[in-house]
CSV table of C-alpha atoms in Angstrom, one decimal:
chain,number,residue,atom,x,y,z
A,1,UNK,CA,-3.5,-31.0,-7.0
A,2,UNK,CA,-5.2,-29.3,-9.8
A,3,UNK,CA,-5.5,-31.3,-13.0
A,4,UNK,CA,-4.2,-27.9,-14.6
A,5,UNK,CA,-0.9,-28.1,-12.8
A,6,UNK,CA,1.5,-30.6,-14.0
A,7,UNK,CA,3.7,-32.5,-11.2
A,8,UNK,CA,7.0,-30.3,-10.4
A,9,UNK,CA,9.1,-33.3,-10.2
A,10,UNK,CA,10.1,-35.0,-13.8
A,11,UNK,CA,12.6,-37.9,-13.4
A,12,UNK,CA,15.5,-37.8,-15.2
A,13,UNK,CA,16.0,-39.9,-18.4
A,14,UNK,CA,17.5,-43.0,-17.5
A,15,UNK,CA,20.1,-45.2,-19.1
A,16,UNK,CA,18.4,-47.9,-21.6
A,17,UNK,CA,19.1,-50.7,-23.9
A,18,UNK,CA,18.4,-51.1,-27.5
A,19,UNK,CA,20.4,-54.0,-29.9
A,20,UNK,CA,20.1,-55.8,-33.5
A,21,UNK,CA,21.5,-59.3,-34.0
A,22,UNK,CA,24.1,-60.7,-36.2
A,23,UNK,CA,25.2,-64.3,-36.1
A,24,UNK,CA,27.1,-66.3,-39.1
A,25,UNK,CA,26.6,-69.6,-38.0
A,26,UNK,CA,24.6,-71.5,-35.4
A,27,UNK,CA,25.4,-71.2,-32.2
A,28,UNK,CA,25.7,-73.9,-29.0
A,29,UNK,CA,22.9,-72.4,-26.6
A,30,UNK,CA,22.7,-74.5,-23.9
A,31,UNK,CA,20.9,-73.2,-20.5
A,32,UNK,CA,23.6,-72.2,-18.5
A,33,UNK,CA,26.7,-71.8,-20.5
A,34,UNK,CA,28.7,-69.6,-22.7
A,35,UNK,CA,28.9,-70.0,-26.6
A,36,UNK,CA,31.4,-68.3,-28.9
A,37,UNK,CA,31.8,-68.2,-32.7
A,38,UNK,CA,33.2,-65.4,-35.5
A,39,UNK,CA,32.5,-64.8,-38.6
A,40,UNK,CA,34.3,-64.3,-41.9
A,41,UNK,CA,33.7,-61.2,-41.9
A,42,UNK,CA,35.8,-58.3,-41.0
A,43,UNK,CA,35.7,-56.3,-38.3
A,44,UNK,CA,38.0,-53.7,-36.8
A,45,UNK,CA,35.4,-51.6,-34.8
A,46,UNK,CA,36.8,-47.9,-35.6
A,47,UNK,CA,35.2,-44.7,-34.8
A,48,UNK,CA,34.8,-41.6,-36.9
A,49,UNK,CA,32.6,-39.0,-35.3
A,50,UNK,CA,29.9,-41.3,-34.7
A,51,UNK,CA,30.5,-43.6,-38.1
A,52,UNK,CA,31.3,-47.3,-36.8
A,53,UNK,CA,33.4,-49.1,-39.8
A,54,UNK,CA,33.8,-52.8,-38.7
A,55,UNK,CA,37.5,-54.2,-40.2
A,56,UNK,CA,38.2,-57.1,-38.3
A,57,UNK,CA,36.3,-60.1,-37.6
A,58,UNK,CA,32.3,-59.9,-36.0
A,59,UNK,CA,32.5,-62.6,-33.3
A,60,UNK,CA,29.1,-63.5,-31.7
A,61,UNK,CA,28.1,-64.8,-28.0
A,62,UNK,CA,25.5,-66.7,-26.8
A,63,UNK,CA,25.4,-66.7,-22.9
A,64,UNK,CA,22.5,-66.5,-19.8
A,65,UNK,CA,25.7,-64.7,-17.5
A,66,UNK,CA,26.3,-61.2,-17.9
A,67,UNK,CA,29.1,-59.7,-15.9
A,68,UNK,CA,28.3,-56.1,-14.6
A,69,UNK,CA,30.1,-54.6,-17.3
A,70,UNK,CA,28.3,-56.6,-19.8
A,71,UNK,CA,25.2,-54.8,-18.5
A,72,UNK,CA,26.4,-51.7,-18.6
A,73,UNK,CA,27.4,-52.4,-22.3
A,74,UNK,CA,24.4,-53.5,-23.4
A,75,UNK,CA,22.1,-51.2,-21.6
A,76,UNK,CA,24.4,-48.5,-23.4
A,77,UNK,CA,23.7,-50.0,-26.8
A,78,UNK,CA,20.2,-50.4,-26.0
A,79,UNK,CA,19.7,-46.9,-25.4
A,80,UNK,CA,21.8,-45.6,-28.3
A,81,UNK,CA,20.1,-48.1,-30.8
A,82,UNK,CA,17.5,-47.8,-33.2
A,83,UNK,CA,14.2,-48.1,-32.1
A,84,UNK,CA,15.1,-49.3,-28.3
A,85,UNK,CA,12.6,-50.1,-25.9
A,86,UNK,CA,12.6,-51.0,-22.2
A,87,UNK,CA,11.7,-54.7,-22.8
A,88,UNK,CA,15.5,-55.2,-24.3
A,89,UNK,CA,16.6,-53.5,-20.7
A,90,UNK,CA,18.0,-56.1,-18.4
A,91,UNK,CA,15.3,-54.3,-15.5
A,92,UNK,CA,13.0,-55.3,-17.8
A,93,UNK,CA,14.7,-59.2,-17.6
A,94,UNK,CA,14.5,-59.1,-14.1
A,95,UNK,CA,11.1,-58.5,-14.0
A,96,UNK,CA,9.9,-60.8,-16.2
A,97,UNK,CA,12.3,-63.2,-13.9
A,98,UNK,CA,8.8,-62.7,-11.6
A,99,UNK,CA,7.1,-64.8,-13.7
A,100,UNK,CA,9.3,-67.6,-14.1
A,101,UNK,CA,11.5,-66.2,-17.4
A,102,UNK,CA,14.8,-66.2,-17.6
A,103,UNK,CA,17.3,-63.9,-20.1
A,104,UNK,CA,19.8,-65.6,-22.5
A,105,UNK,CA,22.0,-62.8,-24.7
A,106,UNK,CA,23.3,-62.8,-27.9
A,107,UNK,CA,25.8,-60.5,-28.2
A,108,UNK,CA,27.5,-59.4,-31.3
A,109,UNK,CA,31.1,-57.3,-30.6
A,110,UNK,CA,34.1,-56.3,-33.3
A,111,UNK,CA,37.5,-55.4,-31.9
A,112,UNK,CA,35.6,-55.2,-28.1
A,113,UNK,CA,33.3,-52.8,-29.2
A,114,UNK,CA,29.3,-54.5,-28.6
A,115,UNK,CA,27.9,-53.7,-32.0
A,116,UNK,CA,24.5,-55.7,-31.7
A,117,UNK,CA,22.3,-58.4,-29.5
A,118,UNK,CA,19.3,-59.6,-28.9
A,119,UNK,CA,18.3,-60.2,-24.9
A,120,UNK,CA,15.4,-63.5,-25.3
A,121,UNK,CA,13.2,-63.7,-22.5
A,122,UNK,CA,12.6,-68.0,-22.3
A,123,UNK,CA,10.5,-69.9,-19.9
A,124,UNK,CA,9.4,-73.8,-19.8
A,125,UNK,CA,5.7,-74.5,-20.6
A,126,UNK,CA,4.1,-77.8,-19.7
A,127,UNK,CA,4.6,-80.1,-22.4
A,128,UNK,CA,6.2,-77.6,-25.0
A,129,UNK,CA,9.1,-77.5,-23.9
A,130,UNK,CA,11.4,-74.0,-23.6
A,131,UNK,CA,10.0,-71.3,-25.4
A,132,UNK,CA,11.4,-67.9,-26.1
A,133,UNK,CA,10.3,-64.5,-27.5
A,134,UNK,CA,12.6,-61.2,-28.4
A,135,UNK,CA,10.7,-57.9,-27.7
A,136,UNK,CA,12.0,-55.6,-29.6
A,137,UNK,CA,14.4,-56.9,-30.9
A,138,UNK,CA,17.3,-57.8,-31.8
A,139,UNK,CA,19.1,-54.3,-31.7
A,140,UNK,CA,21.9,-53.0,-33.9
A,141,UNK,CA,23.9,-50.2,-33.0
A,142,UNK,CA,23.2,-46.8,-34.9
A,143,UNK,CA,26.4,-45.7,-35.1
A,144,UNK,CA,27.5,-48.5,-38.0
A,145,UNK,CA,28.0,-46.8,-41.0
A,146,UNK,CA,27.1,-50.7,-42.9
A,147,UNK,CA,25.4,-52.6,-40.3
A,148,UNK,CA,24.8,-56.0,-42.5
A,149,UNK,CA,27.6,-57.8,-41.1
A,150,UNK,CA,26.0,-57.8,-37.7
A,151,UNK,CA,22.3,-58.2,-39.1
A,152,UNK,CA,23.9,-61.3,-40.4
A,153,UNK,CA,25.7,-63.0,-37.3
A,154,UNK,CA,22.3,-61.8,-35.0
A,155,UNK,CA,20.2,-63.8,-37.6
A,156,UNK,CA,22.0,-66.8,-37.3
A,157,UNK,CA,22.6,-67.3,-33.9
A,158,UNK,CA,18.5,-66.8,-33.7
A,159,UNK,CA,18.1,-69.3,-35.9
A,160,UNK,CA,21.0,-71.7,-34.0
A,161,UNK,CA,18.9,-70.7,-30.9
A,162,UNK,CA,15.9,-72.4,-32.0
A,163,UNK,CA,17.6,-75.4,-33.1
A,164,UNK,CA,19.5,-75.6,-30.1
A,165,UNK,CA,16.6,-76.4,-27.2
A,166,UNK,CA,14.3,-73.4,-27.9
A,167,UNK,CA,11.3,-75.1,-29.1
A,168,UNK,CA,9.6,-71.9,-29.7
A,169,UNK,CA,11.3,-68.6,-31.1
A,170,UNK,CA,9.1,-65.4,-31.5
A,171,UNK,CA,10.8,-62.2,-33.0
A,172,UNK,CA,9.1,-58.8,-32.6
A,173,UNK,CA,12.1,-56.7,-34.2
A,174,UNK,CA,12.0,-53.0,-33.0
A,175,UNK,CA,11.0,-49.8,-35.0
A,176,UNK,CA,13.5,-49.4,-37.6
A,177,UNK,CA,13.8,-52.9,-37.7
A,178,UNK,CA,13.0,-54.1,-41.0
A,179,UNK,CA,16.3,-55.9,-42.6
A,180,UNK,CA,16.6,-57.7,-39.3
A,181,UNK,CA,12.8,-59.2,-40.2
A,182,UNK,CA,14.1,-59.7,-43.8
A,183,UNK,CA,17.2,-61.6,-43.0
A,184,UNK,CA,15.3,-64.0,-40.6
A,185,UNK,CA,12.7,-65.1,-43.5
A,186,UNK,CA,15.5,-65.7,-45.3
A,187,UNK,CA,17.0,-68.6,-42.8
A,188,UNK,CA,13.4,-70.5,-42.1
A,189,UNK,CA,11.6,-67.8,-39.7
A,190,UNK,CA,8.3,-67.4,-41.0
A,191,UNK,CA,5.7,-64.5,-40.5
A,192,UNK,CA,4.1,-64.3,-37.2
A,193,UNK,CA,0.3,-63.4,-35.8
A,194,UNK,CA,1.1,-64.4,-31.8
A,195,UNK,CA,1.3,-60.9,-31.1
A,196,UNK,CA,4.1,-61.1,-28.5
A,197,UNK,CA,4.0,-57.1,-28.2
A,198,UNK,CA,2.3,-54.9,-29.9
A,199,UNK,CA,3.1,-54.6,-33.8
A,200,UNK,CA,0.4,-51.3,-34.6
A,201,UNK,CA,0.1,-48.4,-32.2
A,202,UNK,CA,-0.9,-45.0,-32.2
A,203,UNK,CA,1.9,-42.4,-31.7
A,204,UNK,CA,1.2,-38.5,-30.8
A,205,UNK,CA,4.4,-36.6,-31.7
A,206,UNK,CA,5.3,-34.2,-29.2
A,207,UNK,CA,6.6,-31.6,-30.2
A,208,UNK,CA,3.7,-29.6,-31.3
A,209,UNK,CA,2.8,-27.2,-28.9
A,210,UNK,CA,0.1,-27.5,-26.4
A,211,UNK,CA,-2.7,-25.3,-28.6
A,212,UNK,CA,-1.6,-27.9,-31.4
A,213,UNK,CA,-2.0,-30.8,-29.1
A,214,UNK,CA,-5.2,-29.8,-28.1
A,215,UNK,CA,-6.4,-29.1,-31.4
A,216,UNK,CA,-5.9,-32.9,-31.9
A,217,UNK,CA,-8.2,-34.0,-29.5
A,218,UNK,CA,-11.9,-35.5,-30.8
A,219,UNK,CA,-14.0,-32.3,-29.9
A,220,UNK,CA,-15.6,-34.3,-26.6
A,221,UNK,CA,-12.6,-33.9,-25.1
A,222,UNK,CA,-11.3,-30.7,-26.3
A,223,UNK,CA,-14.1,-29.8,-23.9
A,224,UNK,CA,-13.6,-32.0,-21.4
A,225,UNK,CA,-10.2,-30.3,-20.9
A,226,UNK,CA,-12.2,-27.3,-19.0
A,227,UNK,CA,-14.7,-29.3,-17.3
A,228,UNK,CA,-12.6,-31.5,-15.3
A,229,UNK,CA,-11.6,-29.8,-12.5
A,230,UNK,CA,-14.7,-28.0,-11.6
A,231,UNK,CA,-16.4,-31.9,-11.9
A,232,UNK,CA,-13.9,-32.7,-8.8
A,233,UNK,CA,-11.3,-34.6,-11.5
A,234,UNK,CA,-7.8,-34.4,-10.3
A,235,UNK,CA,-4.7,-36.2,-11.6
A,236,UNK,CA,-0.8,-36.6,-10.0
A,237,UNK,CA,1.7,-38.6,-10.3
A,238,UNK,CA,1.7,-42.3,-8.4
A,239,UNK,CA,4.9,-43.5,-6.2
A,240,UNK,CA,5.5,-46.8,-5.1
A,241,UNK,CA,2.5,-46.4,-2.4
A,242,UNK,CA,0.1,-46.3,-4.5
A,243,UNK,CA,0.6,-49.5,-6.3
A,244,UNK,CA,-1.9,-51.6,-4.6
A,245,UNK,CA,-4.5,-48.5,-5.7
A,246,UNK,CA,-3.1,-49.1,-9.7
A,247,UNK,CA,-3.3,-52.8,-9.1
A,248,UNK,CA,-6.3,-53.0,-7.9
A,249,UNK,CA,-7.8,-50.5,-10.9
A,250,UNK,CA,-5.9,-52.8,-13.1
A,251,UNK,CA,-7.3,-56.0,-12.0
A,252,UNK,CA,-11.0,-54.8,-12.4
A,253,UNK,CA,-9.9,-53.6,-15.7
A,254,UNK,CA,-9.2,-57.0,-16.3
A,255,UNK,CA,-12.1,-59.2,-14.8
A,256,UNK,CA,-14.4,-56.4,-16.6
A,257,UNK,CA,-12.6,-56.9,-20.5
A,258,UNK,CA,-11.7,-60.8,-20.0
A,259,UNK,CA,-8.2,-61.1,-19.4
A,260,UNK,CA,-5.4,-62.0,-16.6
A,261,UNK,CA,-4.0,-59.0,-15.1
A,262,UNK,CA,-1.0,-58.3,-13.8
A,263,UNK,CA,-0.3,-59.0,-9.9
A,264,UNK,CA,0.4,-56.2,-7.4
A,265,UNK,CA,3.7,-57.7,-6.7
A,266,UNK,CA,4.9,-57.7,-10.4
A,267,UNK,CA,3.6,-53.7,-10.4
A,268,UNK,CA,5.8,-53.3,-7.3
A,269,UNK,CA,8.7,-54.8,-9.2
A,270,UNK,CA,8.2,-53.1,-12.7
A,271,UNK,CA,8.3,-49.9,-10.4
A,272,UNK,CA,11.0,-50.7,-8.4
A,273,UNK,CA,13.5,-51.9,-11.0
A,274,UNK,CA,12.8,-49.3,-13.8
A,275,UNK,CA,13.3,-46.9,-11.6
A,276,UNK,CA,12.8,-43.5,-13.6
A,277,UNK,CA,12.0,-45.8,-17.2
A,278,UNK,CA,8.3,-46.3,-14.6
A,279,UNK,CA,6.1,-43.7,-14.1
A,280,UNK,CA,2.1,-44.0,-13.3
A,281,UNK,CA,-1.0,-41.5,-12.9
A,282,UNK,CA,-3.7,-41.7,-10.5
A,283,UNK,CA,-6.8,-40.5,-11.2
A,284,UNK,CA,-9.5,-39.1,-8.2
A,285,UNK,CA,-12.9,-38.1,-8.6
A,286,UNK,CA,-13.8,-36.2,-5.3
A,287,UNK,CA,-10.3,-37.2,-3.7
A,288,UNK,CA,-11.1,-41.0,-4.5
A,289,UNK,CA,-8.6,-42.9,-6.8
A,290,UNK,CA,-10.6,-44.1,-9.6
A,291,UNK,CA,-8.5,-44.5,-12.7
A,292,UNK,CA,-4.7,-45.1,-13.5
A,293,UNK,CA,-2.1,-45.8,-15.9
A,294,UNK,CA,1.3,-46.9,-15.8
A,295,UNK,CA,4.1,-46.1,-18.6
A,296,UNK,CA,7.7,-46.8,-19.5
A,297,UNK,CA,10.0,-43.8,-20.3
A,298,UNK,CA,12.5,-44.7,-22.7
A,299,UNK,CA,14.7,-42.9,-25.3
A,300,UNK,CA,12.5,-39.7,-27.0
A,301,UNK,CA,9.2,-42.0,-25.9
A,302,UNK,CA,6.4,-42.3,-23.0
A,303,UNK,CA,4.6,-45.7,-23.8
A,304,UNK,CA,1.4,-47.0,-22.3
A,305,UNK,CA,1.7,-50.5,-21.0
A,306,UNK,CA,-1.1,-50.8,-17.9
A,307,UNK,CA,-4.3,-49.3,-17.4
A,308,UNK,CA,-6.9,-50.0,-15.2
A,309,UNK,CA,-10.2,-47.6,-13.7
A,310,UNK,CA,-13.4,-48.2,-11.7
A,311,UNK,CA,-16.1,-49.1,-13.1
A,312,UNK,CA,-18.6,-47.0,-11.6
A,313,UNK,CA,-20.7,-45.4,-13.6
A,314,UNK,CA,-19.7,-41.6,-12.0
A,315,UNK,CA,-16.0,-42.3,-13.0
A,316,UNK,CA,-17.5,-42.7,-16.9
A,317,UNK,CA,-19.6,-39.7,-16.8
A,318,UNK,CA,-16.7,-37.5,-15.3
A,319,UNK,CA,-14.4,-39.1,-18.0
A,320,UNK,CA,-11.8,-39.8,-15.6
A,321,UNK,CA,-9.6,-42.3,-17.4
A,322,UNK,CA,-9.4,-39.6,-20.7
A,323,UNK,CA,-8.3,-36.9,-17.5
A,324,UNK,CA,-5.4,-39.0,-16.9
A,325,UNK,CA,-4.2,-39.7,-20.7
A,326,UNK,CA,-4.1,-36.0,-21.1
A,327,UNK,CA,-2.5,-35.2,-18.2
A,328,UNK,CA,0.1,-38.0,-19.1
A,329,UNK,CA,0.5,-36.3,-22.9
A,330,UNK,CA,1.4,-33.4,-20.7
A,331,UNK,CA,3.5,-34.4,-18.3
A,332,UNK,CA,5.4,-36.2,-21.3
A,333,UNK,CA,5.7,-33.0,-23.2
A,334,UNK,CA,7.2,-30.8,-20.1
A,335,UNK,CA,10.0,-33.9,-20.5
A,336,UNK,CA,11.1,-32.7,-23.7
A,337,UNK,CA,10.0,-36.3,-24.9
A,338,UNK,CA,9.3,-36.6,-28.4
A,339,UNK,CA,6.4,-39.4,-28.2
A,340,UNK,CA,3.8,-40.7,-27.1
A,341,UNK,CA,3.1,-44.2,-27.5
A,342,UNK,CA,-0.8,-45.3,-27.0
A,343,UNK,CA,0.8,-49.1,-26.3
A,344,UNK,CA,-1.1,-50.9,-28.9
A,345,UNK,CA,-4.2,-50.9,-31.4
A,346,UNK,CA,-5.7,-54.1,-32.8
A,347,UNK,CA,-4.7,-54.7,-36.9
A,348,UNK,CA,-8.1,-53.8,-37.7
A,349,UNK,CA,-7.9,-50.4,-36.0
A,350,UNK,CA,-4.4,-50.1,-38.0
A,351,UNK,CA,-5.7,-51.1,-41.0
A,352,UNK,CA,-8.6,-48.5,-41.2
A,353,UNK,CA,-6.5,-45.4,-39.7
A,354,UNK,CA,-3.8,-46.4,-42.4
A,355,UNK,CA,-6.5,-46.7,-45.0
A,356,UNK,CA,-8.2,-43.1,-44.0
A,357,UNK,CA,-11.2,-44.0,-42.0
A,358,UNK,CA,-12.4,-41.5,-39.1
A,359,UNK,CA,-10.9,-42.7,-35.8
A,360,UNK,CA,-14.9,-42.8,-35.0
A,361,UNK,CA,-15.0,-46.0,-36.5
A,362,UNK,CA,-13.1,-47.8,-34.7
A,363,UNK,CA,-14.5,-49.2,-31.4
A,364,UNK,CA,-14.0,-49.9,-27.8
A,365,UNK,CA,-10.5,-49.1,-26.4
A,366,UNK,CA,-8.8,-48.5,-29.4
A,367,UNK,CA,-11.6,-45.4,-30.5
A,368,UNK,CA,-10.8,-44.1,-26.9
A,369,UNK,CA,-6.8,-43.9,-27.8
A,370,UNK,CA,-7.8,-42.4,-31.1
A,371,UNK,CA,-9.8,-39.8,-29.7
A,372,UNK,CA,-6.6,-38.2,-28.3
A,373,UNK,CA,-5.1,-37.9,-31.9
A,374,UNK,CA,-2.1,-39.6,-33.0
A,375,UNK,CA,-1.3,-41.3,-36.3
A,376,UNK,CA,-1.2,-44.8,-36.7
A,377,UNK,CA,2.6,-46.5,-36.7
A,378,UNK,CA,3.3,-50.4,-37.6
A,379,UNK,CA,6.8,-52.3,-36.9
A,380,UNK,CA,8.8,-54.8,-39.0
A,381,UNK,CA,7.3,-57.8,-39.7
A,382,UNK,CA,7.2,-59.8,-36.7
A,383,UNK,CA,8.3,-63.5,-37.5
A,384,UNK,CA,8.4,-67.3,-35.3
A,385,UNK,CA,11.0,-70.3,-35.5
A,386,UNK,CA,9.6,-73.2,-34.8
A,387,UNK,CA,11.8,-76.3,-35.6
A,388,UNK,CA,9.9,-79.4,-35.1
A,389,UNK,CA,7.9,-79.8,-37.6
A,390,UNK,CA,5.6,-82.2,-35.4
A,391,UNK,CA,5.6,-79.1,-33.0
A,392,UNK,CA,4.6,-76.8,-35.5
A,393,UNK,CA,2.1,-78.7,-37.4
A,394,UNK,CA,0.5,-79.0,-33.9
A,395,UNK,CA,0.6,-75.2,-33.2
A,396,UNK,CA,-0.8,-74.5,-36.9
A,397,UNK,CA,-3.7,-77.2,-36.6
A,398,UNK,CA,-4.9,-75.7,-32.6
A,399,UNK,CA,-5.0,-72.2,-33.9
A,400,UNK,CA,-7.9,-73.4,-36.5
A,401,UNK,CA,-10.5,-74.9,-33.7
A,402,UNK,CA,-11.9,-73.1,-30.4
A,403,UNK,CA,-10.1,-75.7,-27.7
A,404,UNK,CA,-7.1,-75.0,-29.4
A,405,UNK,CA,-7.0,-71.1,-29.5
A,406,UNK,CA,-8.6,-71.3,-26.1
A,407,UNK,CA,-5.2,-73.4,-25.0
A,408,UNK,CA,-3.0,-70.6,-27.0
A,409,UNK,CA,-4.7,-68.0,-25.0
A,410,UNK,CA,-4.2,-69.3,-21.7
A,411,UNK,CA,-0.9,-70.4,-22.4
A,412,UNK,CA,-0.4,-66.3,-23.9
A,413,UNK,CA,-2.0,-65.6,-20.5
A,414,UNK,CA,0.6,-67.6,-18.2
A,415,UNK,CA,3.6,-65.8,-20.6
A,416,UNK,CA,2.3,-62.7,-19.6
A,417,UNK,CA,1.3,-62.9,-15.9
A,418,UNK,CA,2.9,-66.5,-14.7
A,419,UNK,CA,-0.4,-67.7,-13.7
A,420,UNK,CA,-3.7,-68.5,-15.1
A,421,UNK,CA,-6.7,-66.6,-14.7
């Protein structure tokens, strides 16, 4: 296939969940069961258009047992909420279920209608105890026309969560997100550095045209862009048979930059559950597969979240890796997505696009996303729970020594993969 022609086949936008938390007062969270409180405040869910006025009362849940329905309902709010993302997406639950996490839901409803949650992803680590993180959320529908009372019963129940058997609580709250950040400070959450997903990334709106597009790119690969295909550069979409290929690209990726990739059989899953949310790119030089990338399609966006390539020096000089980035931006665009989402730049790389320094100053990976264009885009505040105060003082002190962050790392590492390097 020509790197000029885009794949015919587009899949269909799929179904996706976004939610915000409220809780009023601490919640009973034990592994297991079913909690249920309500709050003072009223909540009659009625619908105007698509205005949501709660009058009667906000009642909140804390379970690890969805029935079907439940799904359905909260991949619904998910996907209609502000700032959703795949990682709130029960698929997205069962695939971190790989690696040894499992999915405990706060959900928020007024008069039966599901107003807000949070899904946390929690999994034991050797002598920490349970330890739980929220990507990208807690989600609050977008249809409230005063979404405070449900801002307030998801914050609470977070906080009864971590004083309830989750040793550890980490809160990345989603794009949009920023009262939910606010109202956790307020109950004891403080601000967070673990980086549990990415807080600064690099978004390229879409709906420029192509010319425009283009126009972005650094001027190396404005040119690139005619060179590839007489170098033998070819890009298409992956399906489920080419997994091992991206795994493999991925796992020299990995031993190459220092750190744990991803197994082939969690790739097989991500692919396999999200369905059309998954899509990858393989990258040939001269018919060989040499580069990929796999991304999540969610809501209006196209996000990174794998890469890997050969590192052969050939598959540098033909710039294969930038081939299938384009091609992606591309392929994203004939959607009719609005977005696209580089997965991630390091603070410092924020911190100087935000302050007006040339993307050439920035280094490694993240000068390579810049080179595509892009402006720089920062969630909420993410913030971390940690009750024990022996627990935490432990946690604070390891961060300021080399064993320790080394320990933090690995333990990061076993979050993310399930096993150690």
């Amino acid at each position: 296939m020509s790197l000029i022609s885009l794949a015919p086949a587009i899949p269909a936008q799929a179904t996706a969940p976004a939610l915000e938390f409220p809780v009023a007062t601490p919640v009973s969270a034990a592994s297991g069961s079913t909690a249920t409180s309500s709050t003072a405040t009223s909540s009659t869910a009625t619908t105007s258009a698509a205005a949501v006025v709660i009058t009667g009362a906000v009642t909140v849940t804390v379970t690890d047992r969805l029935t079907e329905a439940d799904l359905v309902n909260w991949s619904r709010l998910v996907a209609t909420s502000i700032g959703g993302d795949v990682a709130q997406l029960p698929e997205w639950a069962r695939l971190r279920g790989t690696v040894g996490f499992g999915a405990r839901y706060v959900l928020v409803h007024a008069d039966g209608a599901l107003l807000g949650g949070a899904q946390v992803l929690e999994r034991r680590l050797p002598l920490l105890g349970r330890v739980g993180y929220v990507p990208y959320g807690p989600v609050v529908s977008r249809d409230l026309v005063d979404p405070s009372a449900v801002r307030t019963a998801l914050a609470d129940a977070l906080v009864g969560l971590a004083h309830s058997g989750t040793r550890m609580l980490f809160v990345q709250p989603p794009s949009g997100g920023e009262a939910v950040s606010h109202e956790l400070l307020a109950r004891g959450f403080r601000t967070s550095d673990a980086n549990i997903a990415p807080a600064q990334t690099l978004r390229l709106y879409l709906h420029h045209d192509l010319t425009e597009l283009r126009a972005g790119l650094s001027k190396r690969l404005r040119t690139w862009t005619n060179r590839w295909e007489s170098r033998g550069v070819t890009v298409r979409v992956g399906t489920e048979a080419d997994v091992p290929v991206l795994a493999a690209l991925v796992a020299r990726s990995g031993e190459h930059q220092g750190f744990a990739a991803v197994t082939e059989d969690y790739l097989t899953a991500l692919v396999r559950d999200l369905g059309p949310n998954a899509v990858f790119f393989i990258g040939e030089l001269d018919g060989k597969p040499v580069a990929a990338a796999l991304f999540t399609r969610f809501a209006e966006s196209l996000k990174l979240r794998f890469a890997g390539m050969d590192r052969d020096d050939a598959v540098s000089r033909s710039n294969v890796p930038a081939a299938v980035q384009w091609f992606a931006i591309r392929w994203a665009k004939r959607a009719g997505l609005r977005w696209f989402d580089f997965g991630g730049i390091s603070a410092e790389s924020a911190d100087a696009l935000f302050a007006g320094q040339p993307r050439d100053a920035l280094r490694g990976v993240d000068r390579f996303k810049a080179s595509f264009g892009g402006e720089p885009h920062r969630s909420p505040q993410a913030v971390e729970l940690i009750a024990s105060p022996v627990l935490r003082a432990g946690y604070d002190l390891s961060r300021r020594w080399g064993f320790g962050r080394r320990a933090i790392e690995l333990a990061k590492a076993v979050l993310r993969t399930g096993r150690l390097r």
